[in-house]
mmCIF file of C-alpha atoms in Angstrom:
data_model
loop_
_atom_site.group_PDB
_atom_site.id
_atom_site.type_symbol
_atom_site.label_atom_id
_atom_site.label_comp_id
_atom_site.label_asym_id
_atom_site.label_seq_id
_atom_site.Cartn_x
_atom_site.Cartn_y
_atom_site.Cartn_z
ATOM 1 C CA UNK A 179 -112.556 -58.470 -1.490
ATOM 2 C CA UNK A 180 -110.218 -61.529 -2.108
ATOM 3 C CA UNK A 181 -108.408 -61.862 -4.810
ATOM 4 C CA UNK A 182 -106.234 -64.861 -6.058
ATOM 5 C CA UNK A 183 -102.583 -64.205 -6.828
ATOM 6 C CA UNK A 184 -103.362 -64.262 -10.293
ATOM 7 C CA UNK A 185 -106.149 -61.069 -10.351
ATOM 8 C CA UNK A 186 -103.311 -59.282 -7.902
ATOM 9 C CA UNK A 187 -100.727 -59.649 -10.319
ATOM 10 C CA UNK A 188 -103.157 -58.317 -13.142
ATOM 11 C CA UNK A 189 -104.331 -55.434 -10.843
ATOM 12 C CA UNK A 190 -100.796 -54.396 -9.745
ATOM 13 C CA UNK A 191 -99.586 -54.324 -13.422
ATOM 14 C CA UNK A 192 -102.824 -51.872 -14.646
ATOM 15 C CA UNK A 193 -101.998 -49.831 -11.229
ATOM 16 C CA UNK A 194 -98.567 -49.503 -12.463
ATOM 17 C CA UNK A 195 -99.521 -48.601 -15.719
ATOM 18 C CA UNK A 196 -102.405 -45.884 -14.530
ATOM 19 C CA UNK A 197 -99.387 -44.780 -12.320
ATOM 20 C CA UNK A 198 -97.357 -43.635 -15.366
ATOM 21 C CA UNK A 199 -100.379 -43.100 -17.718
ATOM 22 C CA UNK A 200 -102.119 -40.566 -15.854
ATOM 23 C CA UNK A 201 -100.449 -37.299 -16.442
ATOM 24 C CA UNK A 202 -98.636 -38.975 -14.363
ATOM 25 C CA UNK A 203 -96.928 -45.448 1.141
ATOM 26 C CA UNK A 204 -91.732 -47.085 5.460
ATOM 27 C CA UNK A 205 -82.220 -49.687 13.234
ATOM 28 C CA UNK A 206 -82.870 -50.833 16.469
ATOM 29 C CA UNK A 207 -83.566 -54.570 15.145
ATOM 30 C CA UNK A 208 -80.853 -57.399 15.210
ATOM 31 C CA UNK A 209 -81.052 -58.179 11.373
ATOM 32 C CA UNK A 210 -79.473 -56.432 8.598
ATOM 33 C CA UNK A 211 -80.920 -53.808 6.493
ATOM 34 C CA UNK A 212 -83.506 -54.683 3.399
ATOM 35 C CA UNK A 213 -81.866 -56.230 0.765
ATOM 36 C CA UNK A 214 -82.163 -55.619 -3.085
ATOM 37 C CA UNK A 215 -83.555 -58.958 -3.869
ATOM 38 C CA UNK A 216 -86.916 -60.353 -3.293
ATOM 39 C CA UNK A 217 -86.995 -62.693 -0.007
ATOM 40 C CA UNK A 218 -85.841 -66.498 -0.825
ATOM 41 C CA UNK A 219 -88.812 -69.009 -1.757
ATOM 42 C CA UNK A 220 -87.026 -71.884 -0.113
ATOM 43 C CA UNK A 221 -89.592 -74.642 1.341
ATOM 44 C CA UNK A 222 -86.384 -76.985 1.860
ATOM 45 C CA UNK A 223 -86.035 -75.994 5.375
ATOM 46 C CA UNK A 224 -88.145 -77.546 8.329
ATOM 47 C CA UNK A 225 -90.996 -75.439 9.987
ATOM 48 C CA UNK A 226 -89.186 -76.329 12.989
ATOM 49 C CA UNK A 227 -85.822 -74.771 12.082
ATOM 50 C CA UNK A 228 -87.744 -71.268 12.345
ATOM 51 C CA UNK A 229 -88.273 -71.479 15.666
ATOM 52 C CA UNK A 230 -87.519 -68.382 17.320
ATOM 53 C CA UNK A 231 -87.489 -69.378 21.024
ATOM 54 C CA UNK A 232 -88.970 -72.846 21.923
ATOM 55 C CA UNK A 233 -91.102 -74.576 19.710
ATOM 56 C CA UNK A 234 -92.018 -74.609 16.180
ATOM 57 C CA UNK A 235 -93.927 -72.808 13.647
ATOM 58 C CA UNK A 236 -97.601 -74.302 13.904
ATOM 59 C CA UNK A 237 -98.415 -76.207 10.338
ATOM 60 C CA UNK A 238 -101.554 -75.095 7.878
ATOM 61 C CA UNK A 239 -101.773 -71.567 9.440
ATOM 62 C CA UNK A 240 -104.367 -69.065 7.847
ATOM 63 C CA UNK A 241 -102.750 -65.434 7.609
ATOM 64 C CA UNK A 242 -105.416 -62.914 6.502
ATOM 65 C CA UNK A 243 -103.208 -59.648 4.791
ATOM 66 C CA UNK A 244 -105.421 -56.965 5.094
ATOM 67 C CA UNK A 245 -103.619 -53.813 2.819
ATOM 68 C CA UNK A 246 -103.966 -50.449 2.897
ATOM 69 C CA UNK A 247 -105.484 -51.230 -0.760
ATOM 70 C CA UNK A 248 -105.618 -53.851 -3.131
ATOM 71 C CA UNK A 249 -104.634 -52.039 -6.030
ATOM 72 C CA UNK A 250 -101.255 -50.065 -4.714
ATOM 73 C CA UNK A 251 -97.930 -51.666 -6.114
ATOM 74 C CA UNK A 252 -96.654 -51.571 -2.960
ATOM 75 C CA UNK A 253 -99.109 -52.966 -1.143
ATOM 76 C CA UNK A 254 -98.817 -55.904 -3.680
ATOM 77 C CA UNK A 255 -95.081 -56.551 -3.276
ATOM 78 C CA UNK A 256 -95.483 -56.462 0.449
ATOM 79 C CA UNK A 257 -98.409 -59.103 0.472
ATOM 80 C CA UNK A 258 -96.249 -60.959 -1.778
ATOM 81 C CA UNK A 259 -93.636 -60.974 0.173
ATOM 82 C CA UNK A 260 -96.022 -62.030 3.139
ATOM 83 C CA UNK A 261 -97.449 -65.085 0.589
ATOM 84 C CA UNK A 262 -93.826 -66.320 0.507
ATOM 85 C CA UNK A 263 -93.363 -66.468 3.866
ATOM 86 C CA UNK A 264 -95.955 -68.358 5.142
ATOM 87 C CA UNK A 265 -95.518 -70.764 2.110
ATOM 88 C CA UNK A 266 -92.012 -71.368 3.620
ATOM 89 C CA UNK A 267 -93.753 -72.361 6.572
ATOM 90 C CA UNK A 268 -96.581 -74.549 5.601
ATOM 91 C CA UNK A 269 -99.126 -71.686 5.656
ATOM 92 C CA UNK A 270 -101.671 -69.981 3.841
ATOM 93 C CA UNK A 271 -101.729 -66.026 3.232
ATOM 94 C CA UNK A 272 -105.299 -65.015 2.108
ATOM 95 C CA UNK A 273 -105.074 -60.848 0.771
ATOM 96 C CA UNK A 274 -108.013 -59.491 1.744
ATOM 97 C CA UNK A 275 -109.333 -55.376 1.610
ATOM 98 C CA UNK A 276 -111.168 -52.487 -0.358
ATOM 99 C CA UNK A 277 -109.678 -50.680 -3.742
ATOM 100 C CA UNK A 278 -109.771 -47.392 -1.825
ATOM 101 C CA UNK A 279 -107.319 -46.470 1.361
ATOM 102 C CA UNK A 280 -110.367 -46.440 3.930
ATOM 103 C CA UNK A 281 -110.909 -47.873 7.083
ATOM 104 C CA UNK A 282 -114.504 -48.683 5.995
ATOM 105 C CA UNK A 283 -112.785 -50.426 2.907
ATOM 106 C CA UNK A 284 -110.844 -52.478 5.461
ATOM 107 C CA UNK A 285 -113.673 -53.847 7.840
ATOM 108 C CA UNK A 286 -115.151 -56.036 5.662
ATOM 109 C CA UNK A 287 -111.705 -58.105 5.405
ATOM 110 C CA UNK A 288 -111.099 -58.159 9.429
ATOM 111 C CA UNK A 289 -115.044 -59.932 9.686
ATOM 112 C CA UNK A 290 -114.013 -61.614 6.661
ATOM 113 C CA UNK A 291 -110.895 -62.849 8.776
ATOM 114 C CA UNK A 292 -113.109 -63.879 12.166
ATOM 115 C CA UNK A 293 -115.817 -65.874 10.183
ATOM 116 C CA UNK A 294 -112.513 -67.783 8.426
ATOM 117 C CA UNK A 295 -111.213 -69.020 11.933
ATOM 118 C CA UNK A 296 -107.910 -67.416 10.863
ATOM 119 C CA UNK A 297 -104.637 -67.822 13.277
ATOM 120 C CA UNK A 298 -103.606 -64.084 12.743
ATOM 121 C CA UNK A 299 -104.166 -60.902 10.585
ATOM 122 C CA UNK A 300 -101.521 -58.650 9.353
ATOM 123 C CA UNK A 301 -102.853 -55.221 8.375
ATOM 124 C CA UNK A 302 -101.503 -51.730 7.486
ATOM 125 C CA UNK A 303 -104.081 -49.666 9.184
ATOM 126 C CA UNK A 304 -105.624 -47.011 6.880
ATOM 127 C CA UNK A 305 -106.876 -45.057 9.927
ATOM 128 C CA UNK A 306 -105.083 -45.131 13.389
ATOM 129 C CA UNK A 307 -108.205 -46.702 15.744
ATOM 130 C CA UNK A 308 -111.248 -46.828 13.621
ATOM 131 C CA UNK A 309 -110.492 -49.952 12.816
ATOM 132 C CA UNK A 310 -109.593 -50.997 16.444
ATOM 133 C CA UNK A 311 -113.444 -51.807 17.496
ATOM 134 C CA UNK A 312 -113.010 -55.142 14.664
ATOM 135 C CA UNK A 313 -109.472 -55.659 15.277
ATOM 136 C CA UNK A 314 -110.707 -56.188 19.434
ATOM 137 C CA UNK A 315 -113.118 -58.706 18.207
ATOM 138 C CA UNK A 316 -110.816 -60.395 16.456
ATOM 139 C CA UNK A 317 -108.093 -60.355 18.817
ATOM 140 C CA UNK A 318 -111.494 -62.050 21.293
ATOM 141 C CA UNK A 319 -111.806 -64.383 19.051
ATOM 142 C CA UNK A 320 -108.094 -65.391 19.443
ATOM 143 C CA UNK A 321 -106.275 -63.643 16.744
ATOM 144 C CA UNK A 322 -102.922 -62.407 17.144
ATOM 145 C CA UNK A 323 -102.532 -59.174 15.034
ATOM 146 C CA UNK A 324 -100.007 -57.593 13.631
ATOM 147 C CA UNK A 325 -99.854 -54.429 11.707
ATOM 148 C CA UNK A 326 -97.494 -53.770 9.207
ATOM 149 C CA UNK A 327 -96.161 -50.266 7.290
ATOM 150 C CA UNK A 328 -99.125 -48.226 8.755
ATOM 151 C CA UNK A 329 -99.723 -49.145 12.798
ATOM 152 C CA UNK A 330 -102.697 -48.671 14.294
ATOM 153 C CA UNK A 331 -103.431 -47.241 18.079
ATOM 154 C CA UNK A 332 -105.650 -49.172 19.647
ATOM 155 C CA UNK A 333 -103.909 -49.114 23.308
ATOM 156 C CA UNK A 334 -103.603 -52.462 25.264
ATOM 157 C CA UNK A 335 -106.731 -54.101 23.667
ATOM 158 C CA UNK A 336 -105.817 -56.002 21.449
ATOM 159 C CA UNK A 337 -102.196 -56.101 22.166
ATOM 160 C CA UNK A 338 -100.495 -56.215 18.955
ATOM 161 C CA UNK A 339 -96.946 -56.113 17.047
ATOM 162 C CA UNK A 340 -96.046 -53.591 14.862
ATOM 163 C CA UNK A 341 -93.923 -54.691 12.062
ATOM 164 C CA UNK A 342 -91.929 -50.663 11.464
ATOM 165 C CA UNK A 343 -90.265 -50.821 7.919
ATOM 166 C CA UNK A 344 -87.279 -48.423 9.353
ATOM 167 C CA UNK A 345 -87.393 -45.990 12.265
ATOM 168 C CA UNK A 346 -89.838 -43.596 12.436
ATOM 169 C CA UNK A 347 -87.838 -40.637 13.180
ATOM 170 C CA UNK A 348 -84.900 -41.572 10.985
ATOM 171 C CA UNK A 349 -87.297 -41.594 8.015
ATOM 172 C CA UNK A 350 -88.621 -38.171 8.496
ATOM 173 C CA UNK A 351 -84.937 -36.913 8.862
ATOM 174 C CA UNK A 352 -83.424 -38.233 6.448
ATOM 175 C CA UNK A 353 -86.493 -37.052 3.880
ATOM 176 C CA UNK A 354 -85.901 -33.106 4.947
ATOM 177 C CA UNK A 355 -81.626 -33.820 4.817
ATOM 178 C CA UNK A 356 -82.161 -35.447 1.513
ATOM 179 C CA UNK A 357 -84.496 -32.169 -0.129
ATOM 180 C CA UNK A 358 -81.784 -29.778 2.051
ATOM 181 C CA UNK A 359 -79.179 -31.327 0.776
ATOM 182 C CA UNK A 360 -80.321 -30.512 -2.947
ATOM 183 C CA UNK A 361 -81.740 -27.495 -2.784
ATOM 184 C CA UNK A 362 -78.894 -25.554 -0.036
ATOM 185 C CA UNK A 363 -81.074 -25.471 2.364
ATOM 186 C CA UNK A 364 -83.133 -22.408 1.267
ATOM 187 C CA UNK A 365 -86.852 -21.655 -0.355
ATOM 188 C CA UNK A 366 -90.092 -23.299 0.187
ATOM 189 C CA UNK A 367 -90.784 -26.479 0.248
ATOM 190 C CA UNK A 368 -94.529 -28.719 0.535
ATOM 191 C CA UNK A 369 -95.176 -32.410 1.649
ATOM 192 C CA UNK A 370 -97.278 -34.088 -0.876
ATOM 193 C CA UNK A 371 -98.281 -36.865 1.160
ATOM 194 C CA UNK A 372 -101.120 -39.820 0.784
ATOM 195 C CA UNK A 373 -104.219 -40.143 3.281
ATOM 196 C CA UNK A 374 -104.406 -37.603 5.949
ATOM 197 C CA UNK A 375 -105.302 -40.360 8.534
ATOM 198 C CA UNK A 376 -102.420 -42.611 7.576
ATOM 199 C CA UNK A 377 -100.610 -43.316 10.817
ATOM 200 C CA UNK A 378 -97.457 -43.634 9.371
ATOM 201 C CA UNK A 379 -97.845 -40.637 6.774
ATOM 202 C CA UNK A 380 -98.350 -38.505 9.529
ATOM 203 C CA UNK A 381 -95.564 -39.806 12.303
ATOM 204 C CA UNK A 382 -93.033 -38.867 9.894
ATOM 205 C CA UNK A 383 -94.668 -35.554 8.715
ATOM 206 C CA UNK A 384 -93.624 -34.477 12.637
ATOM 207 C CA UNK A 385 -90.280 -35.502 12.593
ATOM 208 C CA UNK A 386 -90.036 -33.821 9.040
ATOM 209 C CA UNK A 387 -91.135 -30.617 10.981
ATOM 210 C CA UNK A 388 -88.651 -31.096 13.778
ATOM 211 C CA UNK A 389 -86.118 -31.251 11.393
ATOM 212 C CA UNK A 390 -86.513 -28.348 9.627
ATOM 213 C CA UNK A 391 -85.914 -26.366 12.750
ATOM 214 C CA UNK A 392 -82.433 -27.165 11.497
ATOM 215 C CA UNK A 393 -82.624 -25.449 8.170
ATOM 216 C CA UNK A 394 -84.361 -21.910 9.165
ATOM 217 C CA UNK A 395 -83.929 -20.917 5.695
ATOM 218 C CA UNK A 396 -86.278 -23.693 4.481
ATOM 219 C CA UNK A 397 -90.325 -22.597 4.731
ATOM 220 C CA UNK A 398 -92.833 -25.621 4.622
ATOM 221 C CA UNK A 399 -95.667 -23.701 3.199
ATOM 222 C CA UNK A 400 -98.347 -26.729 2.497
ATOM 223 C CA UNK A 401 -99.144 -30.562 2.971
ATOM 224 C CA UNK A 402 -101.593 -31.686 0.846
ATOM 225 C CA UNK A 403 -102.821 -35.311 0.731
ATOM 226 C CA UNK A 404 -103.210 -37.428 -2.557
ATOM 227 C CA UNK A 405 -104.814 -40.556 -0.710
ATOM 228 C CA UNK A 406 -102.818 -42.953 -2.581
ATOM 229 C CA UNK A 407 -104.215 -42.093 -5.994
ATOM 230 C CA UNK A 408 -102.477 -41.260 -8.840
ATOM 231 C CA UNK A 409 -105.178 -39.134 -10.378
ATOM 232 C CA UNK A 410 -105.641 -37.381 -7.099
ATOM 233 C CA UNK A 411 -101.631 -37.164 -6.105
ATOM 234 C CA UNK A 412 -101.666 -35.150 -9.815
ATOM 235 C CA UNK A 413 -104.579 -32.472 -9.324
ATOM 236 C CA UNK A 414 -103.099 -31.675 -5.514
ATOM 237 C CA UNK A 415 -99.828 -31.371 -7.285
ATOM 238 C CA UNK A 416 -100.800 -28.724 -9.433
ATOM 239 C CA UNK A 417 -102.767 -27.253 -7.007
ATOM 240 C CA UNK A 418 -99.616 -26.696 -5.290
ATOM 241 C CA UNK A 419 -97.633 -25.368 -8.177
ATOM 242 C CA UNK A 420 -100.378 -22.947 -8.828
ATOM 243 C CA UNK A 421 -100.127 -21.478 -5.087
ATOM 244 C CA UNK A 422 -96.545 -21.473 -5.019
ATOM 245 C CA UNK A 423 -94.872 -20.593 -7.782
ATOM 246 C CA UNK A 424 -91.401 -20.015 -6.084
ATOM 247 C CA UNK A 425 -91.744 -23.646 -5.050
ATOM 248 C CA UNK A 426 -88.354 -25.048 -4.506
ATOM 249 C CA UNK A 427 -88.388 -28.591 -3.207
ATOM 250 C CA UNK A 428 -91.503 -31.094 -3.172
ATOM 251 C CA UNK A 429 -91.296 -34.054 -0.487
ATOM 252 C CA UNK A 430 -93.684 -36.982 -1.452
ATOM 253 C CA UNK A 431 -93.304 -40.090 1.494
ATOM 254 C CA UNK A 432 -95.714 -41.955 -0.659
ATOM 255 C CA UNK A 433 -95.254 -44.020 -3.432
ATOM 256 C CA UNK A 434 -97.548 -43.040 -5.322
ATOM 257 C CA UNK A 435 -97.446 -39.755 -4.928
ATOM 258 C CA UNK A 436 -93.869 -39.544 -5.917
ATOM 259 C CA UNK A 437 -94.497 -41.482 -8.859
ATOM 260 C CA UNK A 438 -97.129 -39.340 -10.259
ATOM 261 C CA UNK A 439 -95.151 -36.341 -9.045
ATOM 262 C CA UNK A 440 -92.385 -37.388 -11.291
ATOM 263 C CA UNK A 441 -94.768 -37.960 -13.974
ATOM 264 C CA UNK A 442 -95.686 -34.910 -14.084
ATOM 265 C CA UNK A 443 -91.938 -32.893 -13.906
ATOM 266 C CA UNK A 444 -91.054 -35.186 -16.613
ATOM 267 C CA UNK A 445 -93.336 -33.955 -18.923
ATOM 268 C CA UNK A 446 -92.994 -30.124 -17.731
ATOM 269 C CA UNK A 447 -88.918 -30.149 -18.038
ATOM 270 C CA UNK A 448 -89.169 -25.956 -17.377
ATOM 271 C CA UNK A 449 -89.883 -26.852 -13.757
ATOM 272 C CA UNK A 450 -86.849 -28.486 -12.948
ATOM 273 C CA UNK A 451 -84.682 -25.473 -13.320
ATOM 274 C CA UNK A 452 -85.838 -24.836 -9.801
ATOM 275 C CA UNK A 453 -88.088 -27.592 -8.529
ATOM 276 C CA UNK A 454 -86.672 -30.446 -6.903
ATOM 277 C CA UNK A 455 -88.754 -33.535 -5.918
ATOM 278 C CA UNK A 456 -87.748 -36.400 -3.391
ATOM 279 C CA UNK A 457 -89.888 -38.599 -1.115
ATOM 280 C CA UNK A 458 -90.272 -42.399 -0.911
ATOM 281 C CA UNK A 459 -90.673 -44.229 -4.104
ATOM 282 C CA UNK A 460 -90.230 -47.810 -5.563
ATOM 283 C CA UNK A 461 -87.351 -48.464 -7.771
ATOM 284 C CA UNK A 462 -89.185 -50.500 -10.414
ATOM 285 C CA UNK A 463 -91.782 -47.260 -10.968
ATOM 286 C CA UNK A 464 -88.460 -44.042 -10.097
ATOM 287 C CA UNK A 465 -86.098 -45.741 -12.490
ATOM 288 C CA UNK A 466 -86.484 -43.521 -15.705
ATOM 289 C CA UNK A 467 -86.986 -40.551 -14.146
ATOM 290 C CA UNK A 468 -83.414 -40.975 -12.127
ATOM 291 C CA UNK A 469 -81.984 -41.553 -15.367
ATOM 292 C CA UNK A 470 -83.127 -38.904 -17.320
ATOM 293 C CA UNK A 471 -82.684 -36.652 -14.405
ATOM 294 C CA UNK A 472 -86.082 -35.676 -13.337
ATOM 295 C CA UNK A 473 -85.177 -36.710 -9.546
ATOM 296 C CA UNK A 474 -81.913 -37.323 -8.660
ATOM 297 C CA UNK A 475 -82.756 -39.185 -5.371
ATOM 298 C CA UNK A 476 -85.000 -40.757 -3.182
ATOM 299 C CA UNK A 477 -85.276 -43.424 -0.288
ATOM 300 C CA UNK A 478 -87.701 -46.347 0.811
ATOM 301 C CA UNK A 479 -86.731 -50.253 2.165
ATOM 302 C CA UNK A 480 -88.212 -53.166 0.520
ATOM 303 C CA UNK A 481 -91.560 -53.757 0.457
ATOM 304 C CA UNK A 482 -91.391 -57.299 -0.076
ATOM 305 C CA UNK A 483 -89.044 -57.921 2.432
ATOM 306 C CA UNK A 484 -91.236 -55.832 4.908
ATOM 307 C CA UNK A 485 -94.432 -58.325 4.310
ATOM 308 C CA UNK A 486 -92.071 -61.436 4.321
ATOM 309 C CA UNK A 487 -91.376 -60.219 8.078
ATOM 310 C CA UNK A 488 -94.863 -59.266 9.054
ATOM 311 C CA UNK A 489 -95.358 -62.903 8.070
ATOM 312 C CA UNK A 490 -92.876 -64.976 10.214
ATOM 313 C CA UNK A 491 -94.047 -62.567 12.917
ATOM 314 C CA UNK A 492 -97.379 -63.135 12.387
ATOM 315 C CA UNK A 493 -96.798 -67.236 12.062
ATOM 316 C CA UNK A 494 -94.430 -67.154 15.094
ATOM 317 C CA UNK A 495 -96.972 -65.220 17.079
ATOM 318 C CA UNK A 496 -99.831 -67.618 16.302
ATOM 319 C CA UNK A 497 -97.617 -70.646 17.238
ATOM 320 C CA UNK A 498 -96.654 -69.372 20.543
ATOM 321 C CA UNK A 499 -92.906 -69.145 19.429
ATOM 322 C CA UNK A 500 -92.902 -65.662 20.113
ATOM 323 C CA UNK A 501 -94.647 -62.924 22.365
ATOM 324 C CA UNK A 502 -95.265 -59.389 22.694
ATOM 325 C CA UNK A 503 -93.081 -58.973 25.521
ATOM 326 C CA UNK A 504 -89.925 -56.950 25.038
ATOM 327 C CA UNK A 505 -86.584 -59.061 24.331
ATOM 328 C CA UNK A 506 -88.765 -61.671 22.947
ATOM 329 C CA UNK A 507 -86.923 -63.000 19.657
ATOM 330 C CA UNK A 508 -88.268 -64.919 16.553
ATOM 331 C CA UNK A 509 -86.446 -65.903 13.201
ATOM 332 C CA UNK A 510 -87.639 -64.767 10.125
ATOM 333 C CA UNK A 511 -85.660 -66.389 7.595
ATOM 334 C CA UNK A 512 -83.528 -65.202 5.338
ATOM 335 C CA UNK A 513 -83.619 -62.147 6.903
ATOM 336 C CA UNK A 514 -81.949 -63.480 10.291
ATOM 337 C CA UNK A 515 -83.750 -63.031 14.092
ATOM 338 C CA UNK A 516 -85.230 -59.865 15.351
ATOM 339 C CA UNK A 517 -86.131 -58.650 18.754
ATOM 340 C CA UNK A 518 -89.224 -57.676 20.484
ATOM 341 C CA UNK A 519 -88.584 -53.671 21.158
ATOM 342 C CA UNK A 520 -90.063 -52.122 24.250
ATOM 343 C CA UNK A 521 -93.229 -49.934 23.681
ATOM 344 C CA UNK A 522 -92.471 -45.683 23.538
ATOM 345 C CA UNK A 523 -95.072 -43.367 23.212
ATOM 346 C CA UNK A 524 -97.302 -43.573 20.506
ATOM 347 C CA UNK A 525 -96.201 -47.055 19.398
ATOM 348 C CA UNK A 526 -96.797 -50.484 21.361
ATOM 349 C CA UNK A 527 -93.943 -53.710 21.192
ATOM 350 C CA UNK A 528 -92.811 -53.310 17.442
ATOM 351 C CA UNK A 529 -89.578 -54.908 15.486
ATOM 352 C CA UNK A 530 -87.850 -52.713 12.718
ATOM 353 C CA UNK A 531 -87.135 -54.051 9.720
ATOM 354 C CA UNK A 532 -83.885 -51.709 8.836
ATOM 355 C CA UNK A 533 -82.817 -48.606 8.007
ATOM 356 C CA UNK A 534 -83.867 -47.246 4.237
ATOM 357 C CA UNK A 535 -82.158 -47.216 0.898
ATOM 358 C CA UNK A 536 -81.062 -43.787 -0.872
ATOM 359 C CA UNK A 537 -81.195 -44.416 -4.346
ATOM 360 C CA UNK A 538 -79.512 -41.986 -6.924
ATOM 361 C CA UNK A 539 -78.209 -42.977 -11.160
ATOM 362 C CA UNK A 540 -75.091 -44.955 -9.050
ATOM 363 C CA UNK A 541 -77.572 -47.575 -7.496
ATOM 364 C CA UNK A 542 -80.746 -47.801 -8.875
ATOM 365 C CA UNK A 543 -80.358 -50.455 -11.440
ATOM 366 C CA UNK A 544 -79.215 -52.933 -8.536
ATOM 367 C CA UNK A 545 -82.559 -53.084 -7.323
ATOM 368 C CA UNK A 546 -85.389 -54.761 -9.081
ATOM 369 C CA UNK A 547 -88.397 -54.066 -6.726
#
């Protein structure tokens, strides 16, 4: 399904709004960390000033953003971010996928893509190599591919970038440290997480595991999967509370699910005297529910800054400026020049945006995201 900017807008503002309404989805780069601010929406420099080796950015390149969904806030602020990239550069970005987080959803967008002649997609995969048999024809058909917040694992062919909002392993950490550090370390504790094939969901799940072979004291006694919708993030949730009673700490690495977790605590106040919820949330959407106490913190990078990267890669891929092979470097810019890392196991060449945010009552109104 493609959208124009304007149904996006309207979708991602009813999203929010269901969000909330109904009882009630992430260093070793060379740039800096996310910022608080949206990325710049400069045109004023040259497209050959964002060169990243030799060369310059190709003119009148056709982006296809293929999202996990087209109705997820995130997912929105990311393809924005994406949409003001390539404008920097002369381009086109073209957002392009299903309303539910489904491989099957996303299909339709990666043809859509190959019958458009586009120069490159950019997609957060909703399913780790089901969607690999489309992205290979693409990739034949001479589209570079990069995947973005979500990879997806479809070995050498096609050879793609993955665009890593922070590093995997910190993120998973730093949830359990976070939830350890609020609750001492003790009780039982669940992952309320979003679709149970999302690649990235479930990389940081096992590093969330690892982790809490540090705290022997904490017991993760469920995961339960939300798929990204608020309706469905609530009933899990009180599925959850009904099997667990003693429930001490909830970790949601979803935006959505955090949101409609928080929803729900707010509005069931009793809980909180010993129920503590963290995860990964957007500011704009956590906000009053740090202030009023109902979470006192939570992490995540910026979303918009994540797509505006995925987008010079993408552009800088398609115009031969830069290459999968490790050390290669590009400039995506406002956010500075990043580096080509070397595949490891599980993940092919990928760049990494920056390390995440913690945001608590001290720092939340600073960001506007």
């Amino acid at each position: 399904m493609i959208r124009t900017r304007r149904l996006r807008r309207k979708a991602a503002s009813a999203f929010a709004i269901a969000a909330v309404g109904v009882t009630a989805a992430a260093c070793s780069s060379s740039a800096s960390s996310s910022s608080s601010t949206s990325p710049s929406t400069s045109t004023s420099a040259s497209a050959s000033a964002q060169a990243g080796g030799s060369g310059a950015i190709k003119q009148g390149l056709l982006v296809y953003f293929i999202p996990k969904d087209t109705q997820n806030p995130y997912e929105v602020i990311a393809d924005n971010g994406g949409e003001k990239a390539l404008a920097a550069l002369g381009g086109k970005v073209v957002v392009s996928s299903g309303t539910t987080d489904t491989a099957a959803a996303q299909i339709p967008s990666i043809q859509a893509a190959i019958q458009a002649h586009a120069n490159a997609i950019v997609i957060a995969g909703n399913d780790p190599s089901a969607l690999c048999p489309s992205l290979n024809r693409a990739a034949q058909a001479g589209i570079k591919i990069v995947s973005f917040d979500s990879d997806v694992t479809c070995g050498t062919s096609p050879n793609h970038l993955f665009i890593n909002q922070a590093n995997t392993e910190q993120i998973g950490e730093s949830e359990v440290s976070l939830l350890a550090s609020e609750i001492g370390g003790k009780g039982q504790i669940a992952i309320l997480s979003a679709a149970a094939s999302a690649t990235n969901q479930n990389a940081w799940i096992v590093y969330m595991k690892q982790e809490l072979a540090k705290y022997p004291n904490m017991k993760l006694v469920s995961t339960v999967y939300g798929n990204d919708d608020p309706a469905t993030s609530l009933q899990v949730l009180q599925g959850l509370l009904s099997a667990y009673p003693n429930l001490r700490g909830i970790i949601s690495p979803t935006t959505v699910g955090i949101s409609a977790a928080a929803q729900y605590l707010d509005t069931h106040k009793n809980l909180l005297s010993h129920l503590t919820l963290t995860g990964l949330g957007l500011p704009s959407l956590m906000r009053k529910y740090v202030e009023d106490g109902t979470v006192a913190k939570f992490e995540l990078w910026n979303p918009g800054n994540l797509g505006y990267l995925a987008g010079y890669a993408a552009a800088s891929l398609a115009s031969g400026v830069a290459s999968l092979t490790p050390g290669s470097t590009f400039k995506a810019g406002t956010l500075g020049s990043y580096t080509v890392l070397a595949p490891t196991p599980g993940v092919g060449p990928s760049v990494v945006l920056g390390p995440p945010t913690v945001f608590d009552k001290a720092n939340i109104n600073d960001f506007n995201f």
